[in-house]
XYZ file of C-alpha atoms in Angstrom:
448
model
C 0.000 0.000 0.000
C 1.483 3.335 -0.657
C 1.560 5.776 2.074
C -0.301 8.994 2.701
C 2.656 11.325 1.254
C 3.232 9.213 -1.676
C -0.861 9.508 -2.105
C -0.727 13.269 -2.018
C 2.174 13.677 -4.171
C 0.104 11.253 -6.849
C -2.557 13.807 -6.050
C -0.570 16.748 -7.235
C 1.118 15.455 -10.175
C -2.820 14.440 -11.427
C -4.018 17.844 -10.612
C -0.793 19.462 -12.779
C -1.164 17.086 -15.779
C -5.564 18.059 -15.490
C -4.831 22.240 -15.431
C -1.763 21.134 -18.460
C -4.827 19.624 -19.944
C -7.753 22.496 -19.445
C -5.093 25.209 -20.193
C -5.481 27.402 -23.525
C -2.169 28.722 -25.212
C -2.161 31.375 -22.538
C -2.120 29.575 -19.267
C 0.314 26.641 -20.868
C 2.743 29.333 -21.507
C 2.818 30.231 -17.522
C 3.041 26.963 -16.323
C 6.103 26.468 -18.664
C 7.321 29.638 -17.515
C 7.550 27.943 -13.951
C 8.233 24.646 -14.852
C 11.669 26.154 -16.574
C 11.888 28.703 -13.318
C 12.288 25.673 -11.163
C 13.519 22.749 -13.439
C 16.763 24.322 -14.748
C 19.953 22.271 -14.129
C 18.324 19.258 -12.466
C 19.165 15.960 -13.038
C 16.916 12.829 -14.053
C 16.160 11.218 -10.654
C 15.633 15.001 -9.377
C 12.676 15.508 -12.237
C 10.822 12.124 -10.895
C 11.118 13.395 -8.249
C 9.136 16.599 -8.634
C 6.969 14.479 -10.628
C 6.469 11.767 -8.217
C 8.180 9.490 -10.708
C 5.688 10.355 -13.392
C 7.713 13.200 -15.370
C 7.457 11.040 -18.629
C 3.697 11.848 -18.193
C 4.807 15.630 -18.206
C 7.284 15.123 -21.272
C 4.826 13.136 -23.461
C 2.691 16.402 -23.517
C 5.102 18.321 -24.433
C 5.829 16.560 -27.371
C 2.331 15.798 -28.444
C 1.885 19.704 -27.639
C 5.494 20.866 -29.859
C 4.074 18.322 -32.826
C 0.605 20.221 -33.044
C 2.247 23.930 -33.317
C 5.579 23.980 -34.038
C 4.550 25.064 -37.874
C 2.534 28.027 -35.999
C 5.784 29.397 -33.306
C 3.298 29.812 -30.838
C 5.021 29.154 -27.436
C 7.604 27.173 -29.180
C 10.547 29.170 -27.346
C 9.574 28.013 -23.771
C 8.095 24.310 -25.100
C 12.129 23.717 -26.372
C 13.431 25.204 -23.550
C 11.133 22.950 -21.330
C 12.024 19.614 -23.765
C 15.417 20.765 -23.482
C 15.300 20.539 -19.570
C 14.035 16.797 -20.119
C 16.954 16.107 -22.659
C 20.060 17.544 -21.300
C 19.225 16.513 -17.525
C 22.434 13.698 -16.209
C 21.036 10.219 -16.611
C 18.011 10.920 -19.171
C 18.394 8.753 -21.637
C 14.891 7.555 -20.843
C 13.818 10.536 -21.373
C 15.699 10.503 -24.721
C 14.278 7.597 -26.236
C 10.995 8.967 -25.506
C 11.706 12.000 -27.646
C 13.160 9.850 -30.527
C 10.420 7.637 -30.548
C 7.095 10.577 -30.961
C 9.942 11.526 -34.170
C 11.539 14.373 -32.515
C 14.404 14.841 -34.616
C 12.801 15.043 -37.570
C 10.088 17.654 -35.929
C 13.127 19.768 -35.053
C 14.470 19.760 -38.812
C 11.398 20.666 -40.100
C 11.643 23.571 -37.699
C 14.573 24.858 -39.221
C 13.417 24.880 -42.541
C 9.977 26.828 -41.808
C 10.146 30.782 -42.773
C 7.673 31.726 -40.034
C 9.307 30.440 -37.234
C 11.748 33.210 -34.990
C 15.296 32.679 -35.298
C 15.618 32.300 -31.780
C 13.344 29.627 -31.969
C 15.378 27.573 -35.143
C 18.588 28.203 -32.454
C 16.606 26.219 -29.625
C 16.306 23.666 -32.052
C 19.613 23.490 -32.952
C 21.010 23.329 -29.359
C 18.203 20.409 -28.823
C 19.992 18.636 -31.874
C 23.058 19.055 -30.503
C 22.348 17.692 -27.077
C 20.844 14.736 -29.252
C 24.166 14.381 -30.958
C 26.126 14.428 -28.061
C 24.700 11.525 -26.501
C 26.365 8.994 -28.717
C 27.184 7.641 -32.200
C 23.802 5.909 -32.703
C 22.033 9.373 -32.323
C 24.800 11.143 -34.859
C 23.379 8.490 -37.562
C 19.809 8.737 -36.337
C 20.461 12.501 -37.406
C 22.179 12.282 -40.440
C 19.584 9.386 -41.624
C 16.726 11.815 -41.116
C 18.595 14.021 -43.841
C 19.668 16.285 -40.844
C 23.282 17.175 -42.800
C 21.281 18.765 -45.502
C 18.382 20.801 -43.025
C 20.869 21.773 -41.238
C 23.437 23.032 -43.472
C 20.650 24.922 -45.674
C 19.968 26.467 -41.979
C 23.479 27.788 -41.870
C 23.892 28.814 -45.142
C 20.002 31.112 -44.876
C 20.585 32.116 -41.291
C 20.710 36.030 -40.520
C 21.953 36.051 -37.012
C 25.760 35.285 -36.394
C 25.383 33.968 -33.073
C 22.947 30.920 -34.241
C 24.998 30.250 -36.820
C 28.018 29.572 -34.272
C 25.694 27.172 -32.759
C 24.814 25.202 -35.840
C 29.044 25.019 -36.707
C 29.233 22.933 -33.373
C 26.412 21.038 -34.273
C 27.882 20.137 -37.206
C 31.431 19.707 -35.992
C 30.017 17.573 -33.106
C 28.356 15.309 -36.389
C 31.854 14.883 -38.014
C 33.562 13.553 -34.882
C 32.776 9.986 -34.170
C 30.652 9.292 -36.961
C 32.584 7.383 -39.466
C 28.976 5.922 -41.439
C 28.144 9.176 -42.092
C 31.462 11.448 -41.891
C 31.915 11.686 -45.442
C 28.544 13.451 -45.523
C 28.856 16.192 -43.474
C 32.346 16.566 -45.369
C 30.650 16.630 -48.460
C 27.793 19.599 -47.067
C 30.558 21.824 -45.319
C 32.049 21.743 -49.420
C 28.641 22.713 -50.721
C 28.248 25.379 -48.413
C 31.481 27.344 -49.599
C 29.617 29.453 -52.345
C 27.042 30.452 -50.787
C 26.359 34.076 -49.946
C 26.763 34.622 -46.325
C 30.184 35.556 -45.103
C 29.943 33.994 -41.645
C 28.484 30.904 -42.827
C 31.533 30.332 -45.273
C 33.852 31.197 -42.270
C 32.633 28.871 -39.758
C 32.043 25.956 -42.911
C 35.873 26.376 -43.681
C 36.876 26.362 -40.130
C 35.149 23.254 -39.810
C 36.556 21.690 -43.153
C 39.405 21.864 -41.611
C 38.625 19.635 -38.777
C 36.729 17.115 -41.026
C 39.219 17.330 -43.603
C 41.989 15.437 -41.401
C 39.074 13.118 -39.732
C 37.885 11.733 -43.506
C 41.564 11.654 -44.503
C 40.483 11.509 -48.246
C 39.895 14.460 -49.854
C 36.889 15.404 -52.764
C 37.414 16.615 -56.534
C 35.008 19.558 -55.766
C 36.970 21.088 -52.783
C 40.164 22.494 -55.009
C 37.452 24.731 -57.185
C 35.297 25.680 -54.267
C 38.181 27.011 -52.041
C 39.675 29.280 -54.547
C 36.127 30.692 -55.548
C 35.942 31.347 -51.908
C 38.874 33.348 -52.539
C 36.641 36.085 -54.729
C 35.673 37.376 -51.146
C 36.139 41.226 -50.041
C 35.312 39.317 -46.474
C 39.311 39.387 -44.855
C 38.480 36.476 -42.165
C 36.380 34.803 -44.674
C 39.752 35.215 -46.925
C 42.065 34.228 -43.846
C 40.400 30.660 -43.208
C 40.401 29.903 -47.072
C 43.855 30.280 -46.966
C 44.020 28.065 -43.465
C 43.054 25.637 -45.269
C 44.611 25.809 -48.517
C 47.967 25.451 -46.006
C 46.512 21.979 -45.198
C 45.301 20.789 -48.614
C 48.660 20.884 -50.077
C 49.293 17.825 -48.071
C 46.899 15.849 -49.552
C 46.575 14.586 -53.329
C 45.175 17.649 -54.600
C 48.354 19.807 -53.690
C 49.571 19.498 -57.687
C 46.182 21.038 -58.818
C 45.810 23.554 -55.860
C 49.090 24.923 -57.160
C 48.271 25.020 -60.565
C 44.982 26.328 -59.412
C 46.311 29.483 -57.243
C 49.185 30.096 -60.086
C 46.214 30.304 -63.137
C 44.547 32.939 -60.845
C 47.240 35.334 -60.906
C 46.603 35.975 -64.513
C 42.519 36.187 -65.074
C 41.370 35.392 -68.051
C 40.012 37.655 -70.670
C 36.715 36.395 -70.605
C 36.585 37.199 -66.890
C 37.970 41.110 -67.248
C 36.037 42.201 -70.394
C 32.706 40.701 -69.190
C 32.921 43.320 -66.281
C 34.118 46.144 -68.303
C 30.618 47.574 -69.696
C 29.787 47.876 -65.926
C 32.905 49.748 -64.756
C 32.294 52.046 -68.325
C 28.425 52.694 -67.800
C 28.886 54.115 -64.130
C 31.064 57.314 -64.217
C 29.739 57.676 -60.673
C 32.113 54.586 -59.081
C 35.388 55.395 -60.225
C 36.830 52.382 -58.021
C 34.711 50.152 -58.745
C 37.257 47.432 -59.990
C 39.208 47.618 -56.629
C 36.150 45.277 -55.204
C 36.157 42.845 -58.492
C 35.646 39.693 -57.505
C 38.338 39.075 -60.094
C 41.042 41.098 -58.898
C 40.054 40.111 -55.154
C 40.626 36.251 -55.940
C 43.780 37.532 -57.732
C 45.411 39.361 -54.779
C 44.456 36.473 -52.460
C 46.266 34.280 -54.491
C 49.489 36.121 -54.386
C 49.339 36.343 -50.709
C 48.133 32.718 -50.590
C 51.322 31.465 -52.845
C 53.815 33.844 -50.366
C 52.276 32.006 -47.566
C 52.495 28.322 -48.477
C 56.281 29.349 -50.234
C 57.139 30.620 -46.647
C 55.866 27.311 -45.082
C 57.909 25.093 -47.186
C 60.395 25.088 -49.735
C 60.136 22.312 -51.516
C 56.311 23.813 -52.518
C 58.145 27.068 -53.226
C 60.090 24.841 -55.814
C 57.515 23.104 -56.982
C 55.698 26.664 -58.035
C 58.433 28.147 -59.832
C 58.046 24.738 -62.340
C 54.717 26.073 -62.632
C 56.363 29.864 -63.559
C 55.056 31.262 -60.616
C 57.276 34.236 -60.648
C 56.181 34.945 -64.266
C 52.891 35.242 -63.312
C 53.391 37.112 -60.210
C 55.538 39.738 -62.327
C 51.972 39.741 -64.170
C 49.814 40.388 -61.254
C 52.368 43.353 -60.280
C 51.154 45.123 -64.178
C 47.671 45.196 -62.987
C 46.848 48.639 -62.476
C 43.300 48.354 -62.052
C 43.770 46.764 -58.591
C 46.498 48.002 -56.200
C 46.353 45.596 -53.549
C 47.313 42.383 -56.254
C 50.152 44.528 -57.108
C 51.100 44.834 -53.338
C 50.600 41.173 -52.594
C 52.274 39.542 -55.882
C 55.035 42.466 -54.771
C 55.399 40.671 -51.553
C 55.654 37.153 -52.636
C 57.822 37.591 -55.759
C 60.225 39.846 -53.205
C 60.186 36.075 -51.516
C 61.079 34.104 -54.093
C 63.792 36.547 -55.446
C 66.048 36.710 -51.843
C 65.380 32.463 -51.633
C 66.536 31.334 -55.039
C 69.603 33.557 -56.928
C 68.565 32.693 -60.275
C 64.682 34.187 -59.823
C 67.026 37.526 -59.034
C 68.697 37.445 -62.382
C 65.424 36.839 -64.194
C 63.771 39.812 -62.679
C 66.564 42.000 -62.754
C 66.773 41.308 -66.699
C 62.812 41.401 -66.929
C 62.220 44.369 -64.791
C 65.553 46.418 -66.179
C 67.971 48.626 -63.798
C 65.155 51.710 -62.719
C 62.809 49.425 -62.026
C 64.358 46.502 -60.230
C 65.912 49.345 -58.256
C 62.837 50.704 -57.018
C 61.426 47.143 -56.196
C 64.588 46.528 -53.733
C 64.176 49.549 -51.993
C 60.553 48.434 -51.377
C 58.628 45.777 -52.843
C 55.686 46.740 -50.584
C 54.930 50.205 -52.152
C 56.051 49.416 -55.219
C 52.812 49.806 -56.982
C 52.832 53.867 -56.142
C 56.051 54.672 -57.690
C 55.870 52.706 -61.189
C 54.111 54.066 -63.888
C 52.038 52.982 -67.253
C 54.926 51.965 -69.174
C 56.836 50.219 -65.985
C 53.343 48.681 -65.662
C 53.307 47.237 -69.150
C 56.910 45.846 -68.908
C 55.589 44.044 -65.763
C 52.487 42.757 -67.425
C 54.055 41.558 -70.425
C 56.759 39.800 -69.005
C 58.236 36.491 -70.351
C 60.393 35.044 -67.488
C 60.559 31.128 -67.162
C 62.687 30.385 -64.648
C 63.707 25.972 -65.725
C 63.752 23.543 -63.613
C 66.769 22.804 -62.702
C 68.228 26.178 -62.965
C 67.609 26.912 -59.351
C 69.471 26.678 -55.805
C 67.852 27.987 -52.271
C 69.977 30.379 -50.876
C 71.149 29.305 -47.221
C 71.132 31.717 -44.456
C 73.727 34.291 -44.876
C 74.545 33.375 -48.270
C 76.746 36.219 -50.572
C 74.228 37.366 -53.118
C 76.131 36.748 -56.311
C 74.514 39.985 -58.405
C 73.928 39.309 -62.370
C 75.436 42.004 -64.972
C 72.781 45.258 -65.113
C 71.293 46.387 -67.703
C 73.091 50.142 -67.981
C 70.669 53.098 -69.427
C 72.208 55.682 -72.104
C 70.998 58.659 -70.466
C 68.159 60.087 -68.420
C 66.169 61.257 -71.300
C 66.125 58.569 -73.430
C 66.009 55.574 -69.890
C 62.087 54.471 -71.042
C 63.089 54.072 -74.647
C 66.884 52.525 -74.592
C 65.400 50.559 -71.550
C 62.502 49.155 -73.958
C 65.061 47.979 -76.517
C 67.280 46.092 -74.077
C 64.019 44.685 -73.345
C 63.024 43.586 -76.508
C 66.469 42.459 -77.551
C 66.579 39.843 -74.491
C 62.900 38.967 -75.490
C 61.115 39.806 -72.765
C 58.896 42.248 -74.663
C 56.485 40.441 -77.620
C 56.479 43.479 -79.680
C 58.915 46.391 -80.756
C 58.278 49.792 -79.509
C 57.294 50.921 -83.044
């Protein structure tokens, strides 16, 4: 027989679940108003407790409750939080099952893809999914299987507040650790959500390739294009983690065609440049326009991408000059329409020419006495001092540095200086410099 107290505590937890019951929208919202007053932080046994050992009676509500409005919002901030209290108390995995079992992952997906429902209310979701996915392997697949990768990186990719989105980059880093059925396939969505058009979202998906990149091992044909599009950004940390993991990629199987891949972009092609022309022509109002060309802005970050992987290891430094890095660099310099390629191809060619001697001889010959001059004294601000016809020289290079031809210069090395080009006089430098020029063929057409 059970004893008076136990009797009266039966009594009260009938009388709660009969006003849950009677309650309109109104009165439900203040009992879970105290219920998550109370409840917050307890463990399982200390919920039976307050329930007299029935809180599964309480949770099944809630449930039945979330699957009748959650396409509404109404109340569904406080019904999460309440759920949540269920999930994420120590030693509920009872309560867990429970959840799983009404289809509660699948109602909280659906959540996220609904346009009506508050953003604050798609974040509860997410931090319900995550305390799902923290509970164990079995729950990670039970996720993924529901076609959770895919809600919730189309979540990420649409979301408008910054701090949500945080929350959905450990939900999804949480997926790709420990889940080796279904790792591949969060690898695969953090790659598909690289172009799309929120800056944060492509931060936090490339900080999290990263991660999933040396968990999956392998890597995927798509990711070599998709990182240097990323590139195109005006977004600098967006920029910053592209390169991060560019640094890691080139020790995988697709370092050969990242190479070739960052190399191409330092020279865009025509069909890229003249497409955006009529634009930069038909508004005399934006007179800078091309200094935020997607174009240009890939180009830059490509010269300071090559610097920064030719700092961090020379046989990759080697490996780019086979590729005639510094002839395209030399290139990038020319391009007048955006001064911060110039700075950054400036930078990295300035590299290469104090590692390997024989890049110094090409671009002293290339570049001719004035000019090589002025990039010595600083390769940095070059860009400010040269002008249209030190510009051209640059553009139209023709420097192939062989393979083979090169040695790294060791620390302290003497630099052995080629012969200089000498200029006649000061007013005829541009046009006896343009002849040497063309008579070592580095210019494809004479003067006149």
């Amino acid at each position: 027989m059970t004893s008076i107290k136990e009797q009266a505590a039966i009594s009260r937890l009938l009388s709660f679940l009969q006003d849950w019951d009677n309650a309109g929208k109104v009165a439900r919202s203040h009992i879970l108003n105290t219920f998550i007053e109370t409840n917050q932080g307890k463990t399982a046994p200390e919920l039976e407790q307050e329930f007299s050992q029935g809180a599964s009676l309480f949770l099944v509500r809630l449930t039945t409750w979330l699957r009748l409005i959650y396409m509404t919002g109404s109340c569904l901030d406080k019904l999460l939080k309440s759920i949540g209290i269920f999930l994420s108390a120590v030693s509920s995995n009872r309560y867990l099952i429970e959840f799983l079992e009404v289809g509660g992952v699948l109602t909280l997906l659906e959540i996220l893809g609904l346009e009506k429902i508050k953003e604050e209310d798609k974040k509860e979701s997410i931090r319900l999914l995550q305390v799902i996915a923290n509970s164990g392997r079995k729950y990670k697949e039970l996720i993924c299987e529901s076609y959770g990768v895919r809600s919730i990186a189309e979540f990420l990719a649409k979301s408008k507040s910054e701090e949500t989105q945080e929350e959905v980059q450990i939900l999804l880093d949480s997926l790709v650790h420990g889940n080796p059925k279904y790792q591949n396939q969060v690898y695969k969505g953090l790659i598909a959500l690289l172009p799309c058009a929120s800056p944060k979202a492509q931060q936090l998906s490339l900080q999290t390739l990263r991660t999933a990149q040396s968990i999956v091992g392998t890597t995927h044909p798509s990711i070599v294009d998709c990182v240097l599009k990323v590139l195109r950004t005006m977004h600098l940390e967006v920029q910053y983690e592209a390169i991060e993991l560019i640094k890691d990629l080139v020790n995988y199987d697709v370092c050969q065609a990242l190479l070739k891949g960052l190399v191409a972009l330092l020279i865009p092609s025509v069909k890229e440049t003249s497409k955006l022309q009529p634009k930069i022509l038909n508004d005399s109002a934006v007179l800078q326009l091309t200094a935020n060309l997607p174009v240009f802005l890939q180009q830059a970050a490509a010269a300071k991408a090559i610097g920064v992987l030719a700092r961090s290891n020379t046989s990759i430094a080697e490996e780019m000059l086979h590729l005639r890095v510094v002839h395209s660099l030399m290139a990038a310099m020319g391009n007048t329409d955006h001064s911060n390629s110039q700075r950054q191809a400036s930078l990295t060619l300035e590299y290469f020419v104090q590692m390997f001697p024989v890049v110094e001889e090409h671009v002293r010959r290339s570049m001719g006495e004035e000019l090589y001059e002025l990039f010595l004294s600083n390769a940095e601000d070059l860009y400010m001092k040269i002008d249209s016809i030190q510009a051209d020289i640059l553009a139209a290079n023709k420097v192939n540095v062989s393979k083979g031809e090169w040695g790294v210069r060791g620390p302290g090395a003497e630099v052995q200086w080629a012969p200089r080009l000498r200029l006649a006089s000061p007013a005829s430098s541009v046009i006896h410099q343009w002849r040497l020029l063309q008579q070592h063929e580095l210019l494809p057409w004479p003067l006149w």
